[in-house]
Each structure stands twice: as C-alpha cells, then as structure tokens.
Amino acid sequence: MAFILKMAWRDTRASRRRLLLYSLSIVLGVAALVGISSLGHNLRQAFDIQARGLLGADLAVTARQTFSEQALAKLRPLGVAFAQGVTISTMASFGEGSRRLVQLNAVEGSFPFYGEVETAPAGMLARLADGNNALIEETALTQSGLAVGGKIKLGATTFTVIGALKKYPGQSPMASMFSPRVQVAMAALKTTGLLQKGALAQHSVYLKLADGTDAKALETRLRAERRGERMNFTTAEERKEQLGDALKNIFSFISLVGFLALFLGAVGVASAMHVFIRQRIATVAVLRCLGASARTSFSIYLVQGFGLGVVGSGLGVLLGLGLQFLLPILLQDFVPYRLEFTVSWPAIAKGLGAGVGVSTLFTLLPLLEVRRVSPLLVLRSGFDETADGLDPWRWAVYAAIGGAMFGFATLQTGYWQAGLAFSGAMIVSFGVLGGAAKGIIWLARRTRTGWMAYPWRQGVANVHRPNNRTLLLMMSLGLGTFLLLTLGLTRASLLARISGMGAGERPNLIFFDVQADQVDQLAAIARRAGVPLLKTSPIITMRLNSLKGRTAEELSVDPKNGPPSWALRREYRSTYRAAMDDAEKVTEGKWVSTVPIGAARVPVSIEASLAKDLQLKVGDELEFNVQGVPVKAVIGSIRQVDWQRMQTNFFFVFPPGPLDGAPATFAAAARARGPEETARLQRAVAKELPNVSAIDLGFVLRLLDGIFTKIAWAISFLASFTVITGVVVLVSAVLMGRHQRVREAVLLRTLGAQRGQLRQIMLAEYTVLGLLAAATGGGLAVIANSLLAKFLFKVSAIPPWPLLAATVAAVTLLTIITGLLANRGVSGYPPLEVLRQET
Amino acid sequence: MFFAVQAKMILSHGDSFFNYAMTAEAILKVEHLTKTYATAAGPLTVLHEVSFAIAAGATCAVVGPSGSGKTTLLGLCAGLDRPSGGRVQLAGREIGGLDEDGRARVRNESVGFVFQNFQLVPTLTALENVLVPLELRGESGKGSEATALLERVGLGARLDHYPVKLSGGEQQRVALARAFINRPRILFCDEPTGNLDGDTAQAMTDLIFGLNRERGTTFVLVTHDLDLARRTQRIIRLRSGAVISDERTTA
C-alpha cells in the first residue's frame, strides 16, 4: 500500500501542473453544487431559527367573511397576544399616473409578534396610524415613480405615502410582483369604502401563544370545533414547511444544473486521464515486468485518478463557498428574507463526495486499460494486445455511472421519476452527441477534400485522424451549447406565447369585482371610451359540500388516497352560461345549456384537470355550498380549457337558471387598441366605479418578462458553468495533444511549411469542430425546446433562428479562440527540434 | 565439438543420466515450448517444440538472426508471456499453470531483467528506479543496499538523477543495478548492449559478467552479437523458431 501511494505520487512528477489543469474540469461543477446546497442549507437553518417570523404569529386564522363576535370571543383568550387584520385586493391609483392591483392590508394590534418589519425611512410602521398614511412595497413604489410624500388613492380615500415597506412577515417576493402590499392603518382602511362593496377581502386573526403551547394540537382542536365556519388555520411550523418545500424544489432543480457541469467535467478528467495513461503504458509494462501485479499497477493509477478528483473537488469547494456570496444576489427575488452566511459542512461533504465519486467513476474507464497492459511490452513496443472480447468491468463502470446519475438526481429532487428523467435525458444527450461525433469522424474521412486549400484539407483530416479529440469536444461543447440554448429558447417560447395572448381580437383588459348593478354602467363607460365590452361573466363563489355522497370534511381527513385537501377546501368561483367558450372543448359527457326548473340535480361542466384531482367522472354526484345554500349537482360534462387565454376561465360552469338568485359579481373583458385607450378606459372606470379592479395584459406581460428574465438569469448563470467547464475541457484537451502537435508542426516546418500555414490548419480544425459541436448542441436544443413546449408548457415553440445562429456563432468563435490560444507557440518551435528525441 | 554432441544428446534424450543430473539443479527448464500467433493470414508459429534446461549458476546465450524467435523465447522463459504449448519451469515453479499475477510474483522474487532500451521509469530517480522491485515486495529501508549497487556500477554520484539526465550507458547501468537489487536467481538480458557504442558496450559487458560472477546468478543472454555470446558457457542457436544447435563454449 505504501508503495502504491509513493509510486502514485512519484509517477506524477513530470506532469503535476498538467494534472492540476485536468482536475480543474470538475472545479466548476463541484463549486456550483457546493454553492447551491450550502445556500439551501443556510436557508433551511434560517427557516428553523426564524420560523415564527415567517408568519409573524404562532397561529393565523383566516376567513373570507368577517369574524363573528362569538368567534372572536372564542379565539381571543387562546393567546397571550391577539391581532386582527384584513387584506383586500383592490386597484390603487398612484398619483396622477398608473393604476394597478394591490394587496391593501391593515392590522389592529401589536402584529407582528415575531420577525421584523423594515421600512425606509426606518420606523415608519409606528407612524401609520397618524393619519391617512400608507407604506408601499419597495419595488412597487419604485415602479410607480412615486416618492415619499406622494399620493395614492385607494377606494374613496387618498393616502400619503410615508415610506417603502422593505420587509414584512409573510411577504412573498414573487407574489408581490403581481400585486404588491400596501399597508395602512385599520381606521383609515375603513374610510375607503372597499370593505362594504363585496370586494375580495381576507380577514385574519393572529395569535401569539403562551410558551410551551402545542400550536399544532390547538389547530387540530379549533379545526374540529369551528367546522362549518370556513376558517383556515395556519401555524408557523406549517408556513415554514410550505416555504421550505417550495425552496427545496427550486434548489434541487438548480443543483441538477450544477451536477450536469460536474458530469461534463468528469468526462473531461476521464479523457485527460486516458491520454495520460497512454503515455504511462511503458512504465506500467516495466512495473509489471519487475513483478507488480495487475492490481498493484491498477491501484497506482486509481490513486492518481482519485487524487485528481480530490484536488479538483477541493478547489471546487473553495470556489463554491465564494459562490455562495454571489447566489443570494441572484436568487433574492425567490427568497423571503436576507441570509446569514455560515459554512455548511453537509454541503461541503456533499460536493466533495459527488466530485470525487463522479470523477473517480469516470477515470475508471481509461484506468481499466492498465489492468491489461502486458509485461511483454518491454520487449516489443507497439505490441498490440488484442482484447479478449468485451471487458465486463467496463460495463460495470458504465452501469455505475448511470446509477450515480439516477441516484443523485433522485436524492436531489426526492422523486425517482425525476431521477429517471434526468439520467435518461443525460444518457440520450451523451448518446446523441457521441453518435454525432462518430458521424462527423466518418463523414470527415469520406469527404473528398481534394478541392480544398492544403491547410483546410489538413484541418479536416485532423478531425478524424488517430488520437483525435472530436468525441470529447463534441460532448463538452455540444452539451454546454445544448443546455444554454434550451434555456434561452424556452424563455423565448413562453414569452412569445404570452404576448400572443392579447393578439388579434382577443381581450387584453379584464375588469372584475363588478357588482350586478354596475354591469350596465361599466358597459356604458366602455362604449363612451370607444372600447366596447366583449363579454361579461357572472361569478358566484361556492365551496364543495360533498362528493359522491361523502362530505368534503370527511374526505380531507384522509388525504392520502382521496382528492387533495386544497381542492376540497378551496373557494370555487364558478359561472353560468348557455354556450361554450371558444377556449373550451368537451372531452367527455355532453354540454348542457338548459336545465328544467325544479330538476333534482344541476348538470355542471367540470374542467378536466380538476376532475382528475377530485377523481370525478361524468355522472358523479356532488353538492355545492353556494354562500350558505346547498345546491345538488351532477357532473354533466368534462371539458378542456386553454388556460393560457387572457380571459376569465372557470373550473365549474353551470347552465343558466339555478344560480340566478345567488349573489354574483361580474367580470368583463375588453379589447383596447393601444396603451392610450387602455389608460383612458381605466381612468374613466376608476372615476365612476372605484371598486372595480382591472388587469392590463400589457402590464402583466412586462411583469412576466421581468420574472422570466430573473429566473433565466439565475439559471443561465449556472448553465454557463457547463459552458465554461466545456472550455476548460477544451483547453486541457488541446494541451493533452500539444506534444503531438509540436512534433507535427516541427515536421511540417522542416518540410518547409510557413507559420501562417500552420495557424491556418489549426484554424480550420477548430472551426470545423466548434461549428459542428455547436450546431449539434443547437439541434438538440431545438428538439428539447419543442418537446418541452409541447408537453410541459403546452405552448407552440417559436422558430429560434436568430438566437440559434447567434449562439452557434458565439460557441464556434469561443472554440477557435480557445484552441488557438492553447496552441500558442506550437508553430514557433524551430525545425531543429525534429532531431531531438522527445522523452 | 564434444559439448555440441553432448548437448544434442541431452536435447534428444531427455532421460539420459547427464540430463537428469543437470535438471536436478536446473533453474530454467523448457519442454516442447511452442508459441503460435493468430494473424490475418492464419496462425503463425514463431517457436516450435523448443526444449532445453539451464543449470543454476550457468551462463547461456541465445543467438539467432532477426525473426528467429529469440525475443519470444525470452518472453516465455521469463514468464512475460504464456506459451501456446509445452512447459516452462522457472526457479522450481511450473509457470505455465500460473496466472499473470502469479508469474509477476515469480519474476519479482527470482528474476532480474536488463533490456536493450533500458526501460527505466522516467519519473523516478536512479535510486528510486533501483528500489522498485524491493518496494513491490513491501520491503523498505534498503536504500543503502541500492546505493551500494549503484556505487558498484559507478553511479554513486548520480543517485538523484532522473533517466533523462543520464546517458544511454548510465541508464543501462541503473537498469543493471535494478536487476540485481532483489538478489535474483536468474538474470535475463535482451541485447543489453544493442543501444550502446562500442566502448560503453564493452564496459557494460564487463560489468554484467562481473556482477554475475560475484553473485553466482544464472545468466541468460539474448543477442545477435556472437562475440558477446562467446563470453557465456553455452550458446543456443535459433532459426525459424527451432533450436538448431546447443554448444558449450570454452569460456
């Protein structure tokens, strides 16, 4: 053993710098893994410490309706502190300018009990009650162009902006992009008149419990006691878990990108090792001759391969810890609060383990050759060992690599399906790129190059000559291009789809919270503004009482096999109409447009994915609670809805008649030609119908673009790791072959070649390789994008030519520059070198 | 001439008394050794039914023109390769029945090698190269022994030099020191002077024979240099894969 270690170390003597370079291939992959999982670990730790700060209380009770005095009397004594709040979705007019949907929030009492509220200027929360003062979420305030002291109109009341809300318990950065929080005092909120008009309001009671109280048990007890009162209970622990799960998902999928970079790097390490081992065959033969067993000589190089993994992973860990400072900046929009930086040992262990494990697995492939080196090579160099069939160990290593991919992805995501999909996609990608490389080699060999200038002939020949690096470069560059481009194309497809939403004659402005007596008035306003309403739909809120004879409460007790409890407990906003929409298609059953008066059950149409969640089929019976009135119904049809249309879509559609008497609000859609019309109509509506909210598609589009850009930024940043890894692999591949290159260059120069010609040969070779690798990666990305678009996002893929062309050109250029730089000096060796023996 | 006749007798009458007496202390014994390679043009037999025995402490040369099968024979005798037919007994072990690792152990324990192209490990210093066979056995702390051997071959001042810093003759002397470090019972040399100039070759030869005598090592030399071969006690001539003569020299 001591000899193996000593020999492994001594054997690297002449090539330590080169080996260090090879090990760099995995640095970025490990760094990404460590950075991401360390950040994730810190987040979870922060969650555990600050769990209660996420909710601001130990227990929150929310309801759509105001709490009865009786309910409040029951809840109040449960805690040591008590606060009551209300949140209303409403339109806000910012100064003279824009209008947008906001979450108007007011709290009475000393809320939050935990966590901090941060305002700019500081300490403004206490000044809220001084008058009609408002705090607005920081980003929204910036977007609105208002300054502190500006005016914001909510309902009937005008508020003075006294500052920006930077941090508030329970505030989710993603949600607030769409409708930012506006905080006012409770007394001031009541003057807006928004509470009275049936607007979407959520009432809350916050409790701080005495130390040692079991919040979970209390919640269970309350849930049982207050059954039928439509209250939702959330404990701090539950909120932590919800957020934690969401974050875990984000982190695990991002870390797959890091893992990919690691794999690519490992391919690079393995191929460097392959070349290294080839140069060591003579040494191995001598050792075998002197009596070293196959196992001993194999072990010597295994130790080296392992060492490469350790060095590369170690450097990766250091870089990853540095990266951890950078990631929060990229991910700040997804993370609910700022983080403390601590070194996460589990993350380091994981990065080291994955780095060393994966790179060692890959280096096993070239190392297997060492076992087969015959001592006879000392007598006859060039003796060609004919392998006796396929080495079973090689297949074992392949299987282990596949298993490692699958295992890691499964561990990261928590789903074996995701693991399978990831490893499957990787194997297919490697397979396609490998196949493309073989095809290119075959093609280059067959291509008649006689008509080309000499340097190009030689360059093309370099693609297929013995010891070429075509396969390796195709893999590293192709995979990097593939990943980066898939991300870019997917983003473009999604955005194109969304901008297509409001195209043609489709609505691009939607009004909601229109009261029954305001429908005609809204239509009149719209006509006057020159933007007639396209469609109005009644909206009736309801909940599920029972499904197939079992009550929703009963079913939600056992969520394992039954429908998910969110689907059972949520409030459904349904409509009634006689005709189907053009975005709808009945897939099962029959659309019913009329129902006889006094029918025992109302035939309703249910949306296909909800039918699946609720496990309902045509003919199944159910009962709704329509604001206190039970309505018996039966599934008449199941229909598919194109949710990506910018219009009001519904889970349940009733036929006209049975719901006529139920209290309804209305939604109306309009199509404005251009932003000016939009603004004109919005102003008119705001003036006459202040309770009516509007969504402007143009604004939503800008918001979504912003979000996509941010997400794409974060992912592209990590995906660029694969590209940089590809470049590192490229550099080490070029340096590996440098020896041979120098000899060739010297030989060609001896025969009279100019330095310019030598450079042209290299230029030709790297142009061919870079172009083909980038084009193959690009082709894969186009396929992946259209598959993703079709099956996952259900959008049509856009023709990606400009982006594709730009990426392929950029990668080709990168390859050429890297190749020429790494080969710098090769053409400078004097021809005299040909006489010197290389050792 | 007498020896030649005797040798032929030995070769053809394996059960004669003389042969028996020799094999009793034979360190290398080959019987009906055959080596056939599969080639594109069909099987190619490079060694055909070769048999001989070499007594412990003897010196012997195998000579023959290029392609006569000398190197193949050396490879088989030293356990670097597996025969297609026949048996090889080396240092008391039937090596035909051993697997590669088993043969590696025999080589490590009983055999020393010197090759035409030196075959030093380029990343090891002269001293480290010499120590490899011992370290493979798990023996350490024999630095003084290796130093002594290198001093014996005249390289006491070059212990820490890498092979690239040594001339051909010096490299071969390091190889010689390495060959003797494990106190081999038999030393195989393949054209040990083939890559050396005349004077250096002469010095090298003296050194090999000198060390051999001092240590009583059996010595098998493969060469096409007849002058060199004549310094051994016995010359086996090969042609086209078969032994054509086996004679005692007067050396």
Short mmCIF file of C-alpha atoms in Angstrom, two decimals, chain A residues 328-488:
data_model
loop_
_atom_site.label_atom_id
_atom_site.label_comp_id
_atom_site.label_asym_id
_atom_site.label_seq_id
_atom_site.Cartn_x
_atom_site.Cartn_y
_atom_site.Cartn_z
CA PRO A 328 -28.22 35.26 -2.82
CA ILE A 329 -27.94 38.29 -5.08
CA LEU A 330 -29.21 36.21 -8.00
CA LEU A 331 -31.89 34.49 -6.02
CA GLN A 332 -33.06 37.33 -3.80
CA ASP A 333 -36.40 37.53 -5.55
CA PHE A 334 -37.18 33.96 -4.59
CA VAL A 335 -36.04 34.07 -1.02
CA PRO A 336 -38.26 35.64 1.63
CA TYR A 337 -35.53 37.37 3.63
CA ARG A 338 -31.86 38.05 3.87
CA LEU A 339 -29.50 35.34 4.97
CA GLU A 340 -26.67 34.89 7.38
CA PHE A 341 -23.64 33.27 5.83
CA THR A 342 -22.38 30.16 7.57
CA VAL A 343 -20.16 27.38 6.28
CA SER A 344 -22.36 24.39 5.64
CA TRP A 345 -20.42 21.21 6.33
CA PRO A 346 -23.06 18.90 4.89
CA ALA A 347 -22.98 20.89 1.65
CA ILE A 348 -19.18 20.65 1.55
CA ALA A 349 -19.32 16.94 2.24
CA LYS A 350 -21.89 16.50 -0.49
CA GLY A 351 -19.88 18.50 -3.03
CA LEU A 352 -16.67 16.65 -2.18
CA GLY A 353 -18.42 13.30 -2.27
CA ALA A 354 -20.12 13.97 -5.59
CA GLY A 355 -16.96 15.44 -7.12
CA VAL A 356 -14.59 12.69 -6.02
CA GLY A 357 -17.16 9.97 -6.66
CA VAL A 358 -18.16 11.04 -10.14
CA SER A 359 -14.66 11.87 -11.35
CA THR A 360 -13.27 8.60 -9.96
CA LEU A 361 -16.04 6.66 -11.65
CA PHE A 362 -15.26 8.28 -14.95
CA THR A 363 -11.49 7.84 -14.62
CA LEU A 364 -12.09 4.13 -14.02
CA LEU A 365 -12.92 3.84 -17.71
CA PRO A 366 -9.42 4.66 -19.00
CA LEU A 367 -7.86 3.02 -15.94
CA LEU A 368 -9.30 -0.35 -16.84
CA GLU A 369 -6.73 -0.43 -19.64
CA VAL A 370 -3.95 -0.53 -17.09
CA ARG A 371 -5.01 -3.96 -15.94
CA ARG A 372 -4.50 -5.30 -19.43
CA VAL A 373 -1.03 -3.92 -20.06
CA SER A 374 1.18 -6.89 -20.82
CA PRO A 375 4.69 -7.02 -19.39
CA LEU A 376 5.71 -8.22 -22.84
CA LEU A 377 5.56 -4.59 -23.97
CA VAL A 378 9.03 -4.12 -22.51
CA LEU A 379 10.38 -6.40 -25.22
CA ARG A 380 8.31 -5.17 -28.12
CA SER A 381 6.87 -1.69 -28.02
CA GLY A 382 3.88 -1.40 -30.24
CA PHE A 383 2.91 -4.96 -29.41
CA ASP A 384 -0.81 -4.90 -29.94
CA GLU A 385 -2.72 -6.54 -27.19
CA THR A 386 -5.86 -8.00 -28.64
CA ALA A 387 -8.58 -7.63 -26.04
CA ASP A 388 -10.37 -10.90 -25.42
CA GLY A 389 -13.91 -9.71 -26.06
CA LEU A 390 -15.68 -7.04 -24.04
CA ASP A 391 -14.43 -6.29 -20.59
CA PRO A 392 -17.28 -6.96 -18.16
CA TRP A 393 -15.77 -4.39 -15.82
CA ARG A 394 -16.25 -1.72 -18.43
CA TRP A 395 -19.96 -2.43 -18.48
CA ALA A 396 -19.98 -2.44 -14.70
CA VAL A 397 -18.45 1.05 -14.72
CA TYR A 398 -20.98 2.26 -17.28
CA ALA A 399 -23.76 0.90 -15.10
CA ALA A 400 -22.25 2.58 -12.04
CA ILE A 401 -22.13 5.93 -13.86
CA GLY A 402 -25.76 5.60 -14.91
CA GLY A 403 -26.63 4.59 -11.37
CA ALA A 404 -24.79 7.60 -9.95
CA MET A 405 -26.71 9.97 -12.24
CA PHE A 406 -30.00 8.39 -11.32
CA GLY A 407 -29.17 8.23 -7.61
CA PHE A 408 -28.03 11.82 -7.37
CA ALA A 409 -30.99 13.25 -9.27
CA THR A 410 -33.37 11.15 -7.19
CA LEU A 411 -31.72 12.25 -3.96
CA GLN A 412 -31.79 15.88 -5.01
CA THR A 413 -35.35 16.05 -6.20
CA GLY A 414 -36.86 13.41 -3.96
CA TYR A 415 -38.61 11.74 -6.89
CA TRP A 416 -37.31 8.66 -8.63
CA GLN A 417 -39.22 9.77 -11.72
CA ALA A 418 -37.18 12.96 -11.83
CA GLY A 419 -34.05 10.88 -11.33
CA LEU A 420 -35.03 8.65 -14.21
CA ALA A 421 -35.90 11.60 -16.42
CA PHE A 422 -32.61 13.33 -15.62
CA SER A 423 -30.42 10.27 -16.13
CA GLY A 424 -32.42 9.29 -19.20
CA ALA A 425 -32.07 12.74 -20.72
CA MET A 426 -28.34 12.72 -19.97
CA ILE A 427 -27.80 9.31 -21.49
CA VAL A 428 -29.76 10.33 -24.59
CA SER A 429 -27.81 13.60 -24.87
CA PHE A 430 -24.46 11.88 -24.42
CA GLY A 431 -25.60 9.24 -26.86
CA VAL A 432 -26.70 11.73 -29.50
CA LEU A 433 -23.55 13.83 -29.12
CA GLY A 434 -21.37 10.72 -29.17
CA GLY A 435 -23.23 9.45 -32.22
CA ALA A 436 -22.88 12.82 -33.92
CA ALA A 437 -19.14 12.75 -33.19
CA LYS A 438 -18.83 9.30 -34.75
CA GLY A 439 -20.86 10.51 -37.71
CA ILE A 440 -18.65 13.54 -38.17
CA ILE A 441 -15.49 11.44 -38.00
CA TRP A 442 -16.99 9.10 -40.57
CA LEU A 443 -18.03 11.99 -42.76
CA ALA A 444 -14.68 13.77 -42.47
CA ARG A 445 -12.96 10.56 -43.57
CA ARG A 446 -15.28 10.17 -46.55
CA THR A 447 -15.34 13.78 -47.61
CA ARG A 448 -13.39 14.47 -50.75
CA THR A 449 -11.18 17.32 -49.68
CA GLY A 450 -9.11 17.49 -52.84
CA TRP A 451 -10.65 20.78 -53.92
CA MET A 452 -9.78 22.48 -50.63
CA ALA A 453 -6.69 24.52 -49.93
CA TYR A 454 -3.99 22.49 -48.19
CA PRO A 455 -4.47 23.91 -44.66
CA TRP A 456 -8.19 23.12 -44.78
CA ARG A 457 -7.53 19.61 -46.03
CA GLN A 458 -5.15 19.04 -43.18
CA GLY A 459 -7.57 20.65 -40.71
CA VAL A 460 -10.43 18.40 -41.79
CA ALA A 461 -8.11 15.42 -41.66
CA ASN A 462 -7.26 16.32 -38.05
CA VAL A 463 -10.91 15.74 -37.19
CA HIS A 464 -10.68 12.05 -37.98
CA ARG A 465 -7.03 11.15 -37.59
CA PRO A 466 -5.91 8.78 -34.85
CA ASN A 467 -5.97 10.26 -31.33
CA ASN A 468 -8.43 12.96 -32.41
CA ARG A 469 -10.39 14.82 -29.75
CA THR A 470 -13.57 15.04 -31.79
CA LEU A 471 -15.69 12.96 -29.44
CA LEU A 472 -14.59 14.82 -26.34
CA LEU A 473 -15.11 18.25 -27.85
CA MET A 474 -18.48 17.31 -29.27
CA MET A 475 -19.55 16.19 -25.81
CA SER A 476 -18.26 19.13 -23.83
CA LEU A 477 -19.08 21.95 -26.21
CA GLY A 478 -22.24 20.34 -27.54
CA LEU A 479 -23.69 19.71 -24.11
CA GLY A 480 -22.94 23.22 -22.92
CA THR A 481 -24.50 24.76 -26.01
CA PHE A 482 -27.47 22.46 -25.72
CA LEU A 483 -28.21 23.48 -22.15
CA LEU A 484 -27.73 27.18 -22.54
CA LEU A 485 -29.73 27.34 -25.71
CA THR A 486 -32.59 25.23 -24.36
CA LEU A 487 -33.00 27.72 -21.54
CA GLY A 488 -32.94 30.66 -23.90
#
